[in-house]
Every structure is written in C-alpha cells, then in structure tokens.
CSV table of C-alpha atoms in Angstrom, one decimal:
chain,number,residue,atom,x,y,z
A,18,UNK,CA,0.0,0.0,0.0
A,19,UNK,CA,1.5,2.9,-0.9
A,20,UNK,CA,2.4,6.7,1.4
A,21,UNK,CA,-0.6,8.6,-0.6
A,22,UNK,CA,-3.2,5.6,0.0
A,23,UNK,CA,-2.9,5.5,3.6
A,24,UNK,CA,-2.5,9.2,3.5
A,25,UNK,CA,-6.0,9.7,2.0
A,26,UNK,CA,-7.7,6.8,4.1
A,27,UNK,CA,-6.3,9.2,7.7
A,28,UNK,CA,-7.5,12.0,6.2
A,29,UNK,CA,-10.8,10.6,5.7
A,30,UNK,CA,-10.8,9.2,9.1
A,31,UNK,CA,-9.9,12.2,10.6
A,32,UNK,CA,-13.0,14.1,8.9
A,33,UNK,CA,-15.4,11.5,10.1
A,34,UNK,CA,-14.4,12.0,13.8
A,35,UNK,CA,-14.5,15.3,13.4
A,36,UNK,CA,-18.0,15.1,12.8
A,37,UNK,CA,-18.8,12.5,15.4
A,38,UNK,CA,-17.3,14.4,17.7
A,39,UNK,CA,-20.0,17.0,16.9
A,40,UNK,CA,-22.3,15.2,18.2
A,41,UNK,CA,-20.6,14.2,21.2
A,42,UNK,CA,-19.8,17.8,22.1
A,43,UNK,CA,-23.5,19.3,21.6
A,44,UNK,CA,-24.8,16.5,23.5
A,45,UNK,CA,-22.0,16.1,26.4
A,46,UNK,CA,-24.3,18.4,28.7
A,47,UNK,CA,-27.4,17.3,28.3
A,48,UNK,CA,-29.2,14.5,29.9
A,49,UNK,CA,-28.5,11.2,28.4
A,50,UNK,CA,-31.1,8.3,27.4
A,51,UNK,CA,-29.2,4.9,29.3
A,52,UNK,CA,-29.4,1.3,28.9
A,53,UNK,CA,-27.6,-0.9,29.9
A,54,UNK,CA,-25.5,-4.0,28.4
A,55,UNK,CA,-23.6,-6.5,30.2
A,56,UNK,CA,-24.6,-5.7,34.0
A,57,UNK,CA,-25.2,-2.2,35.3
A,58,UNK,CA,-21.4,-1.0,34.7
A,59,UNK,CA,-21.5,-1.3,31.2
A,60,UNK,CA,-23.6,1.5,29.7
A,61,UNK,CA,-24.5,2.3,26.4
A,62,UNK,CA,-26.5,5.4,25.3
A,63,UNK,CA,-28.3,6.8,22.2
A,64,UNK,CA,-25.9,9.4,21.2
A,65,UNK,CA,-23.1,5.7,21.1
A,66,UNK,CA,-25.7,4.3,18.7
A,67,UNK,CA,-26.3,7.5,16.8
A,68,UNK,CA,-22.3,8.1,16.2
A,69,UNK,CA,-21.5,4.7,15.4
A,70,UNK,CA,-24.3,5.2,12.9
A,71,UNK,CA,-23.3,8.2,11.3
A,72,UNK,CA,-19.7,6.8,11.2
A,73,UNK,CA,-20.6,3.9,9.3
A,74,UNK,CA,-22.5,5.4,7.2
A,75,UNK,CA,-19.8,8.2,6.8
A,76,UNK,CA,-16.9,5.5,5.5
A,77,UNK,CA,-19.7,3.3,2.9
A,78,UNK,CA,-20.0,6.6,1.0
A,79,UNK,CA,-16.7,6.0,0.0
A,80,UNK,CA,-14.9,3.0,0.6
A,81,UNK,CA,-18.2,0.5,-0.1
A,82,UNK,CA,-16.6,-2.8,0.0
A,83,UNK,CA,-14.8,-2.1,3.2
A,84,UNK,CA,-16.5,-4.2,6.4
A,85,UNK,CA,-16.6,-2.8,9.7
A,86,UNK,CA,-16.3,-3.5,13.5
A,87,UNK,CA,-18.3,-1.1,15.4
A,88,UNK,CA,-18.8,-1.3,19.9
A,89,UNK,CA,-22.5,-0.6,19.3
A,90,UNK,CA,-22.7,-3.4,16.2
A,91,UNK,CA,-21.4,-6.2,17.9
A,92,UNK,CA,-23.5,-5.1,21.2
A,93,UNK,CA,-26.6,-5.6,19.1
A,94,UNK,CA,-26.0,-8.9,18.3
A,95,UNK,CA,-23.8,-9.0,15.5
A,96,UNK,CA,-20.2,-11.1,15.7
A,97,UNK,CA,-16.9,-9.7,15.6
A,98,UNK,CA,-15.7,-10.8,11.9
A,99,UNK,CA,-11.9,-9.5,11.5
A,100,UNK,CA,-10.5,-10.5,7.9
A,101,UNK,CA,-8.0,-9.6,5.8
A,102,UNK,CA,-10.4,-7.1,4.1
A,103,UNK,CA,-9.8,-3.2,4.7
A,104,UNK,CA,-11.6,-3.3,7.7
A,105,UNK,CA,-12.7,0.1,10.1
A,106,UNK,CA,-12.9,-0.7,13.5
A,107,UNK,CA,-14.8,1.8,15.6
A,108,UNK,CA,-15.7,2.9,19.1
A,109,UNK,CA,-18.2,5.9,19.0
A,110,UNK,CA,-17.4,7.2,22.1
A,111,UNK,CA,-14.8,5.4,24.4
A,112,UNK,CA,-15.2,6.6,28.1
A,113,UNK,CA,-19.1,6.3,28.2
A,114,UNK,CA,-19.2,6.3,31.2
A,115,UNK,CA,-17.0,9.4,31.3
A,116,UNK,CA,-19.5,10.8,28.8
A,117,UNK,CA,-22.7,10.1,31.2
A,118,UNK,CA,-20.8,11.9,34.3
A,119,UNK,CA,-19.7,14.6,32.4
A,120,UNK,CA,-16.2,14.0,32.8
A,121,UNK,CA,-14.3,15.3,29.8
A,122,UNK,CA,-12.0,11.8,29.5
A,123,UNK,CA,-13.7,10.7,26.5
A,124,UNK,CA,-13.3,9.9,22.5
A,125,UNK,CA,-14.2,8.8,19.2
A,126,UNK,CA,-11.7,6.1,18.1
A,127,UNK,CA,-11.5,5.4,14.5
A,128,UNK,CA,-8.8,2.9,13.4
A,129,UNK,CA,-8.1,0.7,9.9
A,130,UNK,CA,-6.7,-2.6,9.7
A,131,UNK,CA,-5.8,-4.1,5.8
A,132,UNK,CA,-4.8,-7.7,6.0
A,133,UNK,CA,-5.4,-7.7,9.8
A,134,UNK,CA,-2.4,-5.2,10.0
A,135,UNK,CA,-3.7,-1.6,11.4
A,136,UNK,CA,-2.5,0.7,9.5
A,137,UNK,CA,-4.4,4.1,10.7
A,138,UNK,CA,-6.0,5.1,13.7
A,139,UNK,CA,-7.6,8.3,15.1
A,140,UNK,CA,-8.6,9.0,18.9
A,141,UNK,CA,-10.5,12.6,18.7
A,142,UNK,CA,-11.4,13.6,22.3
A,143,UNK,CA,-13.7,16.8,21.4
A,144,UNK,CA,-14.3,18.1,25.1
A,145,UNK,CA,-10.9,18.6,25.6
A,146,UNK,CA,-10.3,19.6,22.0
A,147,UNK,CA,-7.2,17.1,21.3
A,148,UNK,CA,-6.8,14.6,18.1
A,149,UNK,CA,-5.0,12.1,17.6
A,150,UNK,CA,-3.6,10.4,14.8
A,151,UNK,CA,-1.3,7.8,13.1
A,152,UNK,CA,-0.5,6.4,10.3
A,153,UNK,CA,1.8,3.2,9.9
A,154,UNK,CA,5.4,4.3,9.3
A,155,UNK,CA,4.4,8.2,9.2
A,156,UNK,CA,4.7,9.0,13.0
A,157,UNK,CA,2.1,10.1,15.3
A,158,UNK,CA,0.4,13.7,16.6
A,159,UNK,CA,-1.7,15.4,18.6
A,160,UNK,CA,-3.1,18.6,16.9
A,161,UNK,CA,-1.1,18.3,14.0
A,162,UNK,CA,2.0,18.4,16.5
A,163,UNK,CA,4.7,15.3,16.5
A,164,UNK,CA,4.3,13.7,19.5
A,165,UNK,CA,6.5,10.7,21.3
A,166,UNK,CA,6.9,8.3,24.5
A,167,UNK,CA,9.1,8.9,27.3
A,168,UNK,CA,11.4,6.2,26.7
A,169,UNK,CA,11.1,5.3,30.4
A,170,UNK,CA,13.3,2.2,31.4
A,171,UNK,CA,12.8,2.2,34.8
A,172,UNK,CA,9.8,0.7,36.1
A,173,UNK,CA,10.2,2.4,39.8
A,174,UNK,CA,10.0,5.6,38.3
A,175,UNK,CA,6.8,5.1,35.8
A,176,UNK,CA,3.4,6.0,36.1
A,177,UNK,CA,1.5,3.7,34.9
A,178,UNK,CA,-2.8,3.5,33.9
A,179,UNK,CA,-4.7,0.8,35.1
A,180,UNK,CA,-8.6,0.5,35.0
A,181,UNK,CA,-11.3,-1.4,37.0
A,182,UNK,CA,-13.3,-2.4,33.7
A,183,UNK,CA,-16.9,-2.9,33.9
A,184,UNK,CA,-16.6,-7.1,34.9
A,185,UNK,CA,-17.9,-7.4,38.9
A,186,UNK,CA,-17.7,-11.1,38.5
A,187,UNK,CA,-15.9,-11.9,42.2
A,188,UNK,CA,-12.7,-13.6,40.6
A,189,UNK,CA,-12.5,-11.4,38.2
A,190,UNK,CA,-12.0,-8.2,40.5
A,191,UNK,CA,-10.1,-10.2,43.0
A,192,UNK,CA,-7.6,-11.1,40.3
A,193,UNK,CA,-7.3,-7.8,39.2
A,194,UNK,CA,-6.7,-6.5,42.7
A,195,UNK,CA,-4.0,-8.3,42.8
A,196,UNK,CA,-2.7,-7.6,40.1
A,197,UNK,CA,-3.3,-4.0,40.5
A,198,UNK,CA,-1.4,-4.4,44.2
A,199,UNK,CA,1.8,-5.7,42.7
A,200,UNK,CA,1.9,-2.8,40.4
A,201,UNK,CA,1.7,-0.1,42.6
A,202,UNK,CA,4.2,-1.5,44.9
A,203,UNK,CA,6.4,-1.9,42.3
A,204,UNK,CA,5.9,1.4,40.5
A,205,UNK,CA,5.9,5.3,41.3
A,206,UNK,CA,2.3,5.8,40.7
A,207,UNK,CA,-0.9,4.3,38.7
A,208,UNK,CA,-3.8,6.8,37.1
A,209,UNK,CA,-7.2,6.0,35.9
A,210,UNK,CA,-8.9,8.2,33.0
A,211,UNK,CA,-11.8,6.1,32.5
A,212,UNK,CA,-10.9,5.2,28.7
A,213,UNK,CA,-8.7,2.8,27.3
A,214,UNK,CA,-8.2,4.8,24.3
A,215,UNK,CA,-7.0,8.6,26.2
A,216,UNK,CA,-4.9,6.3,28.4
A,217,UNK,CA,-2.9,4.9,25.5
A,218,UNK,CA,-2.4,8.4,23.7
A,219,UNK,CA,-1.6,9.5,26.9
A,220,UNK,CA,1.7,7.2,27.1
A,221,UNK,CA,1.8,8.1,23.6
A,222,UNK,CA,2.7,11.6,24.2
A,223,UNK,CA,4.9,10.7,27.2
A,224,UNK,CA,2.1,11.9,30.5
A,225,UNK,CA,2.9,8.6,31.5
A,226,UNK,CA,5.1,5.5,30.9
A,227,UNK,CA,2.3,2.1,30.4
A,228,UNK,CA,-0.9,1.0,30.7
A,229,UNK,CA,-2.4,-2.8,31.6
A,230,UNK,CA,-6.2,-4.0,31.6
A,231,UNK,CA,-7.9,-7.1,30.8
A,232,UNK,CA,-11.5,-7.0,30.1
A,233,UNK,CA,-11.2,-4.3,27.0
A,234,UNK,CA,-12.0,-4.6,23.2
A,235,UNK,CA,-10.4,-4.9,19.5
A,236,UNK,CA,-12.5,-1.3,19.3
A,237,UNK,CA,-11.4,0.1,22.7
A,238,UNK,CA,-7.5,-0.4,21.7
A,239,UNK,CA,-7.1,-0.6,17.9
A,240,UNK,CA,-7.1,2.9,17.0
A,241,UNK,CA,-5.0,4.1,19.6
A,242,UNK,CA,-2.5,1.7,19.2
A,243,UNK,CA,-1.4,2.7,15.8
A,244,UNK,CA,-0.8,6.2,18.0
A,245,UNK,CA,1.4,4.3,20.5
A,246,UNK,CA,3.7,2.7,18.2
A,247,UNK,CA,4.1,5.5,15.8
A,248,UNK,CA,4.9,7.4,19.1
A,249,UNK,CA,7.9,4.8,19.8
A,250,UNK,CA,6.0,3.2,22.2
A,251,UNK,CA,5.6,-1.0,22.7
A,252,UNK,CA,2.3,-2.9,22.4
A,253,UNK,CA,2.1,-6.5,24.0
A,254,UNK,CA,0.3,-9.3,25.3
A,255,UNK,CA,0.1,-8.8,29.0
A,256,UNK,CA,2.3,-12.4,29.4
A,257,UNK,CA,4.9,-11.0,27.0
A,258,UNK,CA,3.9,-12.3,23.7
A,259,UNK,CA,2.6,-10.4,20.6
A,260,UNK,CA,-0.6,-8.6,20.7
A,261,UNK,CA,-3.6,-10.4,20.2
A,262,UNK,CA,-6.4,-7.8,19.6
A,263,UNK,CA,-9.3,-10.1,20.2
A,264,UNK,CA,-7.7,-11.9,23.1
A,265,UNK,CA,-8.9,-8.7,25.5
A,266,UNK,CA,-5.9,-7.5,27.0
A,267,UNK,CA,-3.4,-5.6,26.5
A,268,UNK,CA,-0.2,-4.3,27.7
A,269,UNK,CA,1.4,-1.0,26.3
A,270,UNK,CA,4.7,1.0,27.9
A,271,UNK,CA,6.8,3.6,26.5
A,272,UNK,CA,9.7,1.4,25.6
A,273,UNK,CA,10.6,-2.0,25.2
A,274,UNK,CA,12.3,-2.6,28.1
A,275,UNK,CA,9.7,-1.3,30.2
A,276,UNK,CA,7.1,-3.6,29.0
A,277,UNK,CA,9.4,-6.6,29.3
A,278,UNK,CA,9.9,-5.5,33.4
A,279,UNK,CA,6.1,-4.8,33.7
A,280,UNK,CA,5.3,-8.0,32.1
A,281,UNK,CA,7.1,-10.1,33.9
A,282,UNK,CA,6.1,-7.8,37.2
A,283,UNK,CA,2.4,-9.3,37.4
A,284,UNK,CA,1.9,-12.2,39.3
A,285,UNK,CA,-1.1,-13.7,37.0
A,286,UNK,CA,-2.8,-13.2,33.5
A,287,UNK,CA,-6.3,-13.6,33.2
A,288,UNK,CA,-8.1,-15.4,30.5
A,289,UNK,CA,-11.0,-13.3,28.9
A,290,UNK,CA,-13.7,-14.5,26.9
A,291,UNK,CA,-12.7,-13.6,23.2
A,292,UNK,CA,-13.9,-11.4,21.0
C-alpha cells in the first residue's frame, strides 16, 4: 500500500471523527437516554448508537466494499468478523461512562486494519479539544504536532494507567486487585482516565510510561494503538507475547524494556472470553 493511500484513508478518518465528535460535544451536557448491556457497569447510550451510525454510514460513501467492526454493532448482536479485508474498526465514544458523568475523558476512536495489519487510527477527544492520529510508518500527533513516548526504562519511576473495567464477576476483580497491588508496589504511581483509548495516547505523548487491563476490546485499543507505536511506544500481550487484539488485554509501555519489566512484574494473566 502505498504513502498517498494510507495518506487519504487518515484524512478521511480524521474528517469523520470530526463530525462524530460534533455530536458528542453538543450533547455532552445534556441529559443522556441509558441502557444498559452486560450488567449495570456497562452502559450504552443513544448518542453511542447514533455516532456509530453516522460513522458507518460516513466510511460506505466512500470505501463501499470495506466491512466494519463497530462497539454498538457487535452489542446488538452482530459477531466480531476480522479478515483480511480493509476493515474500520470503531468505538463511537470510548469513556461512556465518562461521557454520562460529564467527565471530559472521553473519545471517538476510529482505526483501519488491511490484512489484519492496522494501518491508521484516530482517537478525537472533542471536550478537551485534542486529536490524535497515526498512520503506519508516518509518526504520530496530537493537533497536528509530532508527539512521542518517554522512553522510560525504569519501572520504579513510571506512572502507569490501570482501570477497574466494567466485569464485577468476584474472581475477576479479585484477580485484578491483585494484580493491581503488585503494580503499585512496584511502580511510582498508577492513574485511571476512565478510557482505554485517552490512556494509551496519553503514554503516547509521554504523560505517563504504560498501561495494563484485561477485560477491554479490538475497538477500545485498535485505534490508539497505531498512535502508540508510531509514538515509539511498545504494544504486548500482558504475558509478554505479541498482541492479540481479540484476546482482550493488552499491555502498552513507553519502551521496550519497560514492557518486558512490567510483564514479567504481574503475578497472574487472566483469560477473557474472546472477542
């Protein structure tokens, strides 16, 4: 694939999140219609549906043979189908949560795998007026301004995101307690934003050095971690080996190094139900 074809399919994307972002910001203040999915943690509301919708919609206009895999989509009932096909993978607004409590932690993630290789991805957080983007081999920004990792080494003196996830299953949150515990006595300092996606970006542009969880999706990570790697950053499996984006978890750190040490710094890796 050539430089100008993945140059026009970022452009694109960013235009679309643009717009979904829109329709985030006009309805961030105003009260929200809920539902819930999985149990009460895991919320979905109309203006998810509604984005995810114009998104689609959005990319068909012009790429009309490519497939998607949208948050919303699957939720309703359709299967995650990733193949080699130039495939968008979407998350209309990561942080919902975020976005019910009117915290401003919260994004459109837009990302494009070809050959099950992602080769763009866009994180467009409109309340705090910050985009993302990269594009394989082309580096990665935030506002049109390079951005990179910290290159920490040294995992007593990284900050590093961790999240709760919306599982309450009893071994589940006891397992991730204790994962949790390990890391904070072995590190200067976790932080929780409440989005998988604006903690990535956020080791992306070096406000902090790695970021663990188990429980996530190929749609909460996919995007953003096109950003991390253009950035200079590392993108594992939390045991160590490569990345498996429908295996739900992930481990990303601001260097190499650092992700081997944090790695091999948690005590247990839990098996999630796969995408």
């Amino acid at each position: 694939m050539s430089t100008a074809e993945i140059q026009d399919y970022l452009k694109t994307a960013i235009e679309v999140a643009k717009e979904a972002g829109e329709v985030v910001r006009e309805a961030f203040y105003k009260e929200k219609s809920l539902q819930t999915k999985s149990n009460y943690a895991d919320l979905v509301t109309e203006t998810d549906q509604a984005v995810e919708k114009q998104i689609i919609n959005s990319f068909k206009e012009k790429y009309p043979t490519h497939k998607f895999i949208g948050e919303e989509t699957v939720a309703g009932g359709h299967k995650t189908e990733w193949t080699d096909d130039p495939t968008w993978i979407i998350d209309p607004i990561d942080g919902t949560t975020n976005f019910v409590h009117q915290i401003p932690h919260t994004c459109v993630c837009i990302g494009l795998s070809i050959k099950k290789q992602m080769v763009v991805g866009v994180v467009y957080a409109p309340i705090l007026n910050e985009m993302y983007t990269g594009a394989k081999g082309q580096g990665a920004f935030c506002n049109g301004e390079r951005i990179s990792t910290s290159q920490q080494n040294d995992l007593k003196q990284a900050i590093i995101y961790l999240e709760g996830g919306s599982s309450r299953e009893p071994d589940v949150l006891r397992r991730k307690c204790n994962i949790y515990q390990k890391v904070l006595q072995t590190t200067r300092g976790t932080r929780t934003l409440g989005s998988a996606a604006m903690n990535m970006v956020n080791v992306a542009k070096g406000s902090g050095d790695a970021y663990v969880e188990y429980g996530l999706h190929i749609w909460d990570f996919a995007a953003s971690g096109v950003i991390l790697i253009e950035a200079g950053g590392s993108m594992i499996d939390p045991s160590g080996g490569p990345v498996d984006f429908l295996s739900r978890r992930v481990l990303c750190a601001s260097s190499q190094p650092l992700a081997d040490q944090l790695s091999t710094t948690i005590p247990e890796h839990i098996e999630m139900e796969r995408d």
